[in-house]
Short mmCIF file of C-alpha atoms in Angstrom, two decimals:
data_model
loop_
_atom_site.label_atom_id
_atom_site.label_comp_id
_atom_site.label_asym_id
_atom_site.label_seq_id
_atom_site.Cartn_x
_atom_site.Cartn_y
_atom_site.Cartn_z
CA UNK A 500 123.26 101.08 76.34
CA UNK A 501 123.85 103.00 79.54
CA UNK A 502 126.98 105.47 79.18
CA UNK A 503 128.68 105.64 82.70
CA UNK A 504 131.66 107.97 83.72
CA UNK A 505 134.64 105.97 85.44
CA UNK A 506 137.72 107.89 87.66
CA UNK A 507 140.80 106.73 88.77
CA UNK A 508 141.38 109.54 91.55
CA UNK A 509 144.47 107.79 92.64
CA UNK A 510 146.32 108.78 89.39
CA UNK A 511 145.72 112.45 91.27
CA UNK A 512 142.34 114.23 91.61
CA UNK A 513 141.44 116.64 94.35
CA UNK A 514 137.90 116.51 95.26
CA UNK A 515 137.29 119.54 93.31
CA UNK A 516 138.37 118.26 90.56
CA UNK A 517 135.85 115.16 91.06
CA UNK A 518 132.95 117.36 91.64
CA UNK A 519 133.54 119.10 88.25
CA UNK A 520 133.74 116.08 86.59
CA UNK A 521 130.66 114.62 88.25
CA UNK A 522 128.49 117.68 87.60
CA UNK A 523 129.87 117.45 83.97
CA UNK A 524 128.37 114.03 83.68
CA UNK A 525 124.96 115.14 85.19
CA UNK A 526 124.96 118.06 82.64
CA UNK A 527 125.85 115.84 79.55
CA UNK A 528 123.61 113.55 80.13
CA UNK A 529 125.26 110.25 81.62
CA UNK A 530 123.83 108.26 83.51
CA UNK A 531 126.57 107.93 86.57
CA UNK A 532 129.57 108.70 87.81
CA UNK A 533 131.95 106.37 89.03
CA UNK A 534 135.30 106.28 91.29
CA UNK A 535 137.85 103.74 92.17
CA UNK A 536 138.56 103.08 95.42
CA UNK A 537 142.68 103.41 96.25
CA UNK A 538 144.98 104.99 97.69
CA UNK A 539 147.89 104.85 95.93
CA UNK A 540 148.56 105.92 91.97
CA UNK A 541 149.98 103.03 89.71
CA UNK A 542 152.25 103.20 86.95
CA UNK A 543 154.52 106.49 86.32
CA UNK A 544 152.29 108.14 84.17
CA UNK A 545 150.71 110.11 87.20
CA UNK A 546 152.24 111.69 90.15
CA UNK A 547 149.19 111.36 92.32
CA UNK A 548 149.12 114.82 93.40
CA UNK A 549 147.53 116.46 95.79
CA UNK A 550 147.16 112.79 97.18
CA UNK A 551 144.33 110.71 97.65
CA UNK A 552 140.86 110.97 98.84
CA UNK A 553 138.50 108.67 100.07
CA UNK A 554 135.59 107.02 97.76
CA UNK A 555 132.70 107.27 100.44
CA UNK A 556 133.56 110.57 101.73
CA UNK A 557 133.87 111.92 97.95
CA UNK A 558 130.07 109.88 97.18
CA UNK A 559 129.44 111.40 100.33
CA UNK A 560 129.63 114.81 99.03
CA UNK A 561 128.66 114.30 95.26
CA UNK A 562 125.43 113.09 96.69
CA UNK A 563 124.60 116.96 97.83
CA UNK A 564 126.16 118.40 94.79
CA UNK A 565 124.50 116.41 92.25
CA UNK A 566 120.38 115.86 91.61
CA UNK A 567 120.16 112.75 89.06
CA UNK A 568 122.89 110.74 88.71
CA UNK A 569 123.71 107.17 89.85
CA UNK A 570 126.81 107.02 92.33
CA UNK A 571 129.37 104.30 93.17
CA UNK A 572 132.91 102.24 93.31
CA UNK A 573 134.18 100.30 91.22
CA UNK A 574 135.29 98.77 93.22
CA UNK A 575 135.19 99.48 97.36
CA UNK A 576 137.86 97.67 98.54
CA UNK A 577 136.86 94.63 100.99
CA UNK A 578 140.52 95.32 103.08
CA UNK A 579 139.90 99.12 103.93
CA UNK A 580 136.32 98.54 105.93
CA UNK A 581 134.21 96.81 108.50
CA UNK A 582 131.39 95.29 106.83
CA UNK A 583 129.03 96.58 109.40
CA UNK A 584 130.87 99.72 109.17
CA UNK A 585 130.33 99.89 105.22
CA UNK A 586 127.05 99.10 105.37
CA UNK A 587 126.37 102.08 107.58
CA UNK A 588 128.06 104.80 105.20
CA UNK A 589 126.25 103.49 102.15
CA UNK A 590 122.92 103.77 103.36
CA UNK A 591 124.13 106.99 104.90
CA UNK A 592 125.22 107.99 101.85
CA UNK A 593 122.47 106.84 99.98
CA UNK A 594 119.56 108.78 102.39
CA UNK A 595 121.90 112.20 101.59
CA UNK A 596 122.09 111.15 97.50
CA UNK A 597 117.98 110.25 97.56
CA UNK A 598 118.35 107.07 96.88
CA UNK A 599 120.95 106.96 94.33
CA UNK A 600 123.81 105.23 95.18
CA UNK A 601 125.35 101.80 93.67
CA UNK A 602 127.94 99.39 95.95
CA UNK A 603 130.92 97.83 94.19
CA UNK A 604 132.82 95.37 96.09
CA UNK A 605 135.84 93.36 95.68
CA UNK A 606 137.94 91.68 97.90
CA UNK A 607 140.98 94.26 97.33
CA UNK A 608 144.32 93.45 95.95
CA UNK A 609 146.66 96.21 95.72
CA UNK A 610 149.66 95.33 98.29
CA UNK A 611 151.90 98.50 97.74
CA UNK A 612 149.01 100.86 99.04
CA UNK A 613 148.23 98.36 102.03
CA UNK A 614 151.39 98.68 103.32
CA UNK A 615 151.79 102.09 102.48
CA UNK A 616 149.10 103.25 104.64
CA UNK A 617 149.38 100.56 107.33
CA UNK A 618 146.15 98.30 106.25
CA UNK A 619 146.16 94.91 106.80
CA UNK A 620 146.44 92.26 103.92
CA UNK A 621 144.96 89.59 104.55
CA UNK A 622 146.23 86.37 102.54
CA UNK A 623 142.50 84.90 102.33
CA UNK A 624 140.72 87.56 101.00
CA UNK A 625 137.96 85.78 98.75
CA UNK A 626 136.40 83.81 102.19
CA UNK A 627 136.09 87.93 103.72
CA UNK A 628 134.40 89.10 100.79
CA UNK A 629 131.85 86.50 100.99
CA UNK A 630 130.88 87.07 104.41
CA UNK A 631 131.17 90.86 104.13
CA UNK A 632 128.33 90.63 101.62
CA UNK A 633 126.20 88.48 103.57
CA UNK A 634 126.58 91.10 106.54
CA UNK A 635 126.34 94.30 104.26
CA UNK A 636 123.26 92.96 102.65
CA UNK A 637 122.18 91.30 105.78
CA UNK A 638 122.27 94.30 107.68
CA UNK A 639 120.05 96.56 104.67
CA UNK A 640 117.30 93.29 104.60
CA UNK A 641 116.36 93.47 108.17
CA UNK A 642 113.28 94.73 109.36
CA UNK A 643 113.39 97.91 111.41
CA UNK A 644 112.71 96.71 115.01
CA UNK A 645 114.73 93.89 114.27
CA UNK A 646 118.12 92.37 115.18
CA UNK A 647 120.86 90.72 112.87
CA UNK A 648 123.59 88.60 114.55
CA UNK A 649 125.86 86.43 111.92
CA UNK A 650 128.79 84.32 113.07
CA UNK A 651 131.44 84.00 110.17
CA UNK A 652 134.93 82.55 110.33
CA UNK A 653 136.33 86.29 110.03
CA UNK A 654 133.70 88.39 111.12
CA UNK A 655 131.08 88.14 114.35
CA UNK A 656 127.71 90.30 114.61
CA UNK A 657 125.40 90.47 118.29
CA UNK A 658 122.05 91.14 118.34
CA UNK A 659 122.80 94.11 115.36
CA UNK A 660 120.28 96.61 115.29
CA UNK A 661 120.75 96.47 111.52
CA UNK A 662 120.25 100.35 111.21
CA UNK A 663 120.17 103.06 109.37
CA UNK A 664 118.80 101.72 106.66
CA UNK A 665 119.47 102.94 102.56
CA UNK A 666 116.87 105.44 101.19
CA UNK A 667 116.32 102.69 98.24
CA UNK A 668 114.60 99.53 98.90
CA UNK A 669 117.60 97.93 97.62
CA UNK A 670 121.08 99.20 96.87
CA UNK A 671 122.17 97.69 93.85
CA UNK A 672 125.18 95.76 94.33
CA UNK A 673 128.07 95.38 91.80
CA UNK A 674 130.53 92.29 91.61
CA UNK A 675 132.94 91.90 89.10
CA UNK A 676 136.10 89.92 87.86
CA UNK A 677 137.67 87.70 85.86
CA UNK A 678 136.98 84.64 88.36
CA UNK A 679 136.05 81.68 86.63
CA UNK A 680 134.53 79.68 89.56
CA UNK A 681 134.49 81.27 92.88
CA UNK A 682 133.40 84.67 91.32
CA UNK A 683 130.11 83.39 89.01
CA UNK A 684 128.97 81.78 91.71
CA UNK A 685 128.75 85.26 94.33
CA UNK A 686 127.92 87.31 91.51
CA UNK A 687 125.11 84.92 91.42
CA UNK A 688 124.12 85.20 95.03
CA UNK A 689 124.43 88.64 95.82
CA UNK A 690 124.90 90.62 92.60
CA UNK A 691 122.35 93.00 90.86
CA UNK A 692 125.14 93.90 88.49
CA UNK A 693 128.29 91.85 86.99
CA UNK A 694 131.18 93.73 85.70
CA UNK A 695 133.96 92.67 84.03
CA UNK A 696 136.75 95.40 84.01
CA UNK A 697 139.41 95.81 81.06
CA UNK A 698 138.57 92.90 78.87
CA UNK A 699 138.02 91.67 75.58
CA UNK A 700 135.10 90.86 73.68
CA UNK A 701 135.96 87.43 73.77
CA UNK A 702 136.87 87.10 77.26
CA UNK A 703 133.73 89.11 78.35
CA UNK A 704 131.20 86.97 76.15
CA UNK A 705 133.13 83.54 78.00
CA UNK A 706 132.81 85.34 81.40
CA UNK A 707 129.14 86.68 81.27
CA UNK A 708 128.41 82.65 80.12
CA UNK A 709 129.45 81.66 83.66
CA UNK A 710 127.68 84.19 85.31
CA UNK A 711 124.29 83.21 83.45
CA UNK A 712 124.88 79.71 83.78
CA UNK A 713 125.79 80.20 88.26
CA UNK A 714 122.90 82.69 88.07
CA UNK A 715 120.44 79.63 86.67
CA UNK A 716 122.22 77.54 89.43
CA UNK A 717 121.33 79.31 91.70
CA UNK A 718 117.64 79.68 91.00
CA UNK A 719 117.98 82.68 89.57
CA UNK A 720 116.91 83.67 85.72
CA UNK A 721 120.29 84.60 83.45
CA UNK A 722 118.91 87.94 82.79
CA UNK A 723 117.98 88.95 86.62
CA UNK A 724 121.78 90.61 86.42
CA UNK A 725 122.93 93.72 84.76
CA UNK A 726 126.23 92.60 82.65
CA UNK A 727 128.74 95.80 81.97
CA UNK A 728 132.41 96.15 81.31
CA UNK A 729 134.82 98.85 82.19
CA UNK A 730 136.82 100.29 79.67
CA UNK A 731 139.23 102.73 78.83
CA UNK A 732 137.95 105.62 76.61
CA UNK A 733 140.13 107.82 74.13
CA UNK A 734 137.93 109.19 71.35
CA UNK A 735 138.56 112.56 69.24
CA UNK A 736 137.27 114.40 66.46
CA UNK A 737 140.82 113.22 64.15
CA UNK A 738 143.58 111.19 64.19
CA UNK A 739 145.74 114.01 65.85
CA UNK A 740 142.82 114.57 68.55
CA UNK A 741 142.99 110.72 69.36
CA UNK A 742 146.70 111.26 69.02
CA UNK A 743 147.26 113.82 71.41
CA UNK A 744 144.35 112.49 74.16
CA UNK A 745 146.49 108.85 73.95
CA UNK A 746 149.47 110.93 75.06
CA UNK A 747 147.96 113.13 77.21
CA UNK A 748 147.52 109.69 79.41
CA UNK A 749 150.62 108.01 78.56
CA UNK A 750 148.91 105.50 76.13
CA UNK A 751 149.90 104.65 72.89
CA UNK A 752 147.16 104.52 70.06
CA UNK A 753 146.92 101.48 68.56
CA UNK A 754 146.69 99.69 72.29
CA UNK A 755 143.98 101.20 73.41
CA UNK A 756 141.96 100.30 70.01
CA UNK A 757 142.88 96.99 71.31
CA UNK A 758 142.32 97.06 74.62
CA UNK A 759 139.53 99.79 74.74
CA UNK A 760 136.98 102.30 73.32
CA UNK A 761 139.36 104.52 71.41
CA UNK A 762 139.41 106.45 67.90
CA UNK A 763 136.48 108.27 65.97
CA UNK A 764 133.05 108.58 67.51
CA UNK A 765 131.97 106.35 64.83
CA UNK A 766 134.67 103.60 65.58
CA UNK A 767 133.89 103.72 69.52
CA UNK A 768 129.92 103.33 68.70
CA UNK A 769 130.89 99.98 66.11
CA UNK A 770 133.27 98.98 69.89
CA UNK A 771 130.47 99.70 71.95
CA UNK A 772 127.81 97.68 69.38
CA UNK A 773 130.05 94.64 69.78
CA UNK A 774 130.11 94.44 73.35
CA UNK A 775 126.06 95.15 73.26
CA UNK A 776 126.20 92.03 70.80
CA UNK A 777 127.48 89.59 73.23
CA UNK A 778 125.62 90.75 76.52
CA UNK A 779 126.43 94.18 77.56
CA UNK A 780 123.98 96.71 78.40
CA UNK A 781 126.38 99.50 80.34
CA UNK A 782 129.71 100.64 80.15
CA UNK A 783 131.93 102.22 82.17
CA UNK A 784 134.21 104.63 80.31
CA UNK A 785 137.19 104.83 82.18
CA UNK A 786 138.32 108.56 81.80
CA UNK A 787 142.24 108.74 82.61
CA UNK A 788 142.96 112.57 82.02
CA UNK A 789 140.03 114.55 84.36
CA UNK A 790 140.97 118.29 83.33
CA UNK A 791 139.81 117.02 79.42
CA UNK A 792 136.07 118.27 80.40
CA UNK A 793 136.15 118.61 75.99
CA UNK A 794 136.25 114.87 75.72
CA UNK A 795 133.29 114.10 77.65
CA UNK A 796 131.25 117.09 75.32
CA UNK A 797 132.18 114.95 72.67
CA UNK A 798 131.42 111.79 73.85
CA UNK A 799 127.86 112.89 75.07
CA UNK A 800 127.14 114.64 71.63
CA UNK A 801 128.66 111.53 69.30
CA UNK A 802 129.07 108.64 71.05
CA UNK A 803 126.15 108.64 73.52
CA UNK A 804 124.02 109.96 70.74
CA UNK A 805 124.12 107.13 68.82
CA UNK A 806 123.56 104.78 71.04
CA UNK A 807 119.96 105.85 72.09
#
């Protein structure tokens, strides 16, 4: 089971406070760091200060900072880039990491920070995201010397000259969602990794089921995919550690047991087993409170332990 570190910089992070908790997951043995990709907090519990920063310029300069670790969104946000633009910063970004950078994409869906930074919404979203991963990947699979042209309903590419190209042979490429048709079947296409964020055992077994079963559709064997989920994580040593690390993120105990990896090491390894049961080989520990550098020290030396 790979152990992977997920931030919500919107809630308020200043890159400095990103590259301390990236360098912390490269020392404690991780195997990533991930960021969300918004621009506006949510919920009151945060105050979003000193404002946001951008996922591919943070990746950008995470990938000089840091030596091992795998880098990426969960998930880049189809409305806030040109595909062929995107394309270009993640294999730029990838040639300055040396080759070790992950894409997440979704189709975006947070309205408030659209119009808060003058973005465009687009009502048919799904139909973009499609043809932005045809272009993105597209664009990486063409030969150097070659062109790539692709004429979409929303987007239009000339004679491309599909460059620069990623360090890696293939960037891995993350979809994820709770979808039941539409989002199976381009996991299924494009996909090297499915995620499914914030979800329950149950719901993730059903899910991962229609991803296998597009996957096989598709011509493509069930286990060709990486399956993950994204959770929140609140562990401590004690009650009154779990206790005061719920409150520390405006969460109340017994919600995140539901809803997440929370409670004693020992309880968050018997979570974690479950989710392996049913499909899941990686999880994304969504870490809410950044300046709790302790947690993840306890997580790497009794959580991640255990899980070999």
């Amino acid at each position: 089971m790979d152990l992977r570190i997920f931030t919500e910089p919107q809630q308020g992070a200043s890159y400095e406070t990103l590259l301390t908790v990236a360098k912390a997951t490269e020392d404690l043995g991780f195997d990533a760091f991930f960021r969300s990709d918004h621009y506006v907090r949510m919920g009151s519990s945060a105050d979003g200060l000193p404002g946001p920063t951008d996922a591919w310029i943070t990746l950008a300069g995470l990938a000089r900072e840091t030596k091992r670790i795998r880098l990426g969104t969960l998930m880049t946000a189809g409305t806030f880039r040109l595909p062929g633009v995107l394309a270009i910063q993640v294999a730029q970004v990838d040639q300055m990491s040396g080759g070790r950078v992950e894409l997440g994409l979704g189709a975006g869906w947070f309205e408030e920070e659209h119009r808060a930074y003058g973005i465009p919404f687009p009502q048919e979203k799904f139909a973009r995201l499609e043809e932005q991963l045809a272009i993105v990947t597209g664009l990486w699979g063409t030969d150097v010397g070659k062109t790539f042209s692709y004429v979409g309903k929303h987007y239009q590419l000339v004679d491309s000259p599909a460059l620069p190209k990623p360090a890696q042979r293939k960037v891995p490429v993350l979809i994820g969602g709770h979808g039941a048709v539409r989002t199976p079947r381009l996991a299924a296409q494009y996909a090297d990794e499915f995620n499914i964020p914030f979800a329950s055992i149950e719901d993730s077994e059903r899910q991962f089921g229609r991803v296998r079963a597009a996957a096989e559709a598709a011509g493509r064997g069930p286990n060709d995919l990486v399956y993950s989920n994204a959770l929140v994580v609140c562990v401590g040593k004690d009650d009154a550690e779990v206790a005061r690390r719920a409150a520390a993120i405006g969460r109340e105990v017994d919600e995140l047991k539901a809803n997440g990896l929370a409670g004693s090491p020992a309880e968050v390894v018997d979570r974690i087993g479950q989710y392996s049961v049913i499909g899941a080989s990686r999880i994304y520990l969504q870490v809410l409170d950044l300046a709790d550098l302790d947690h993840l020290e306890l997580i790497s030396a009794q959580v991640q332990s255990q899980l070999g």
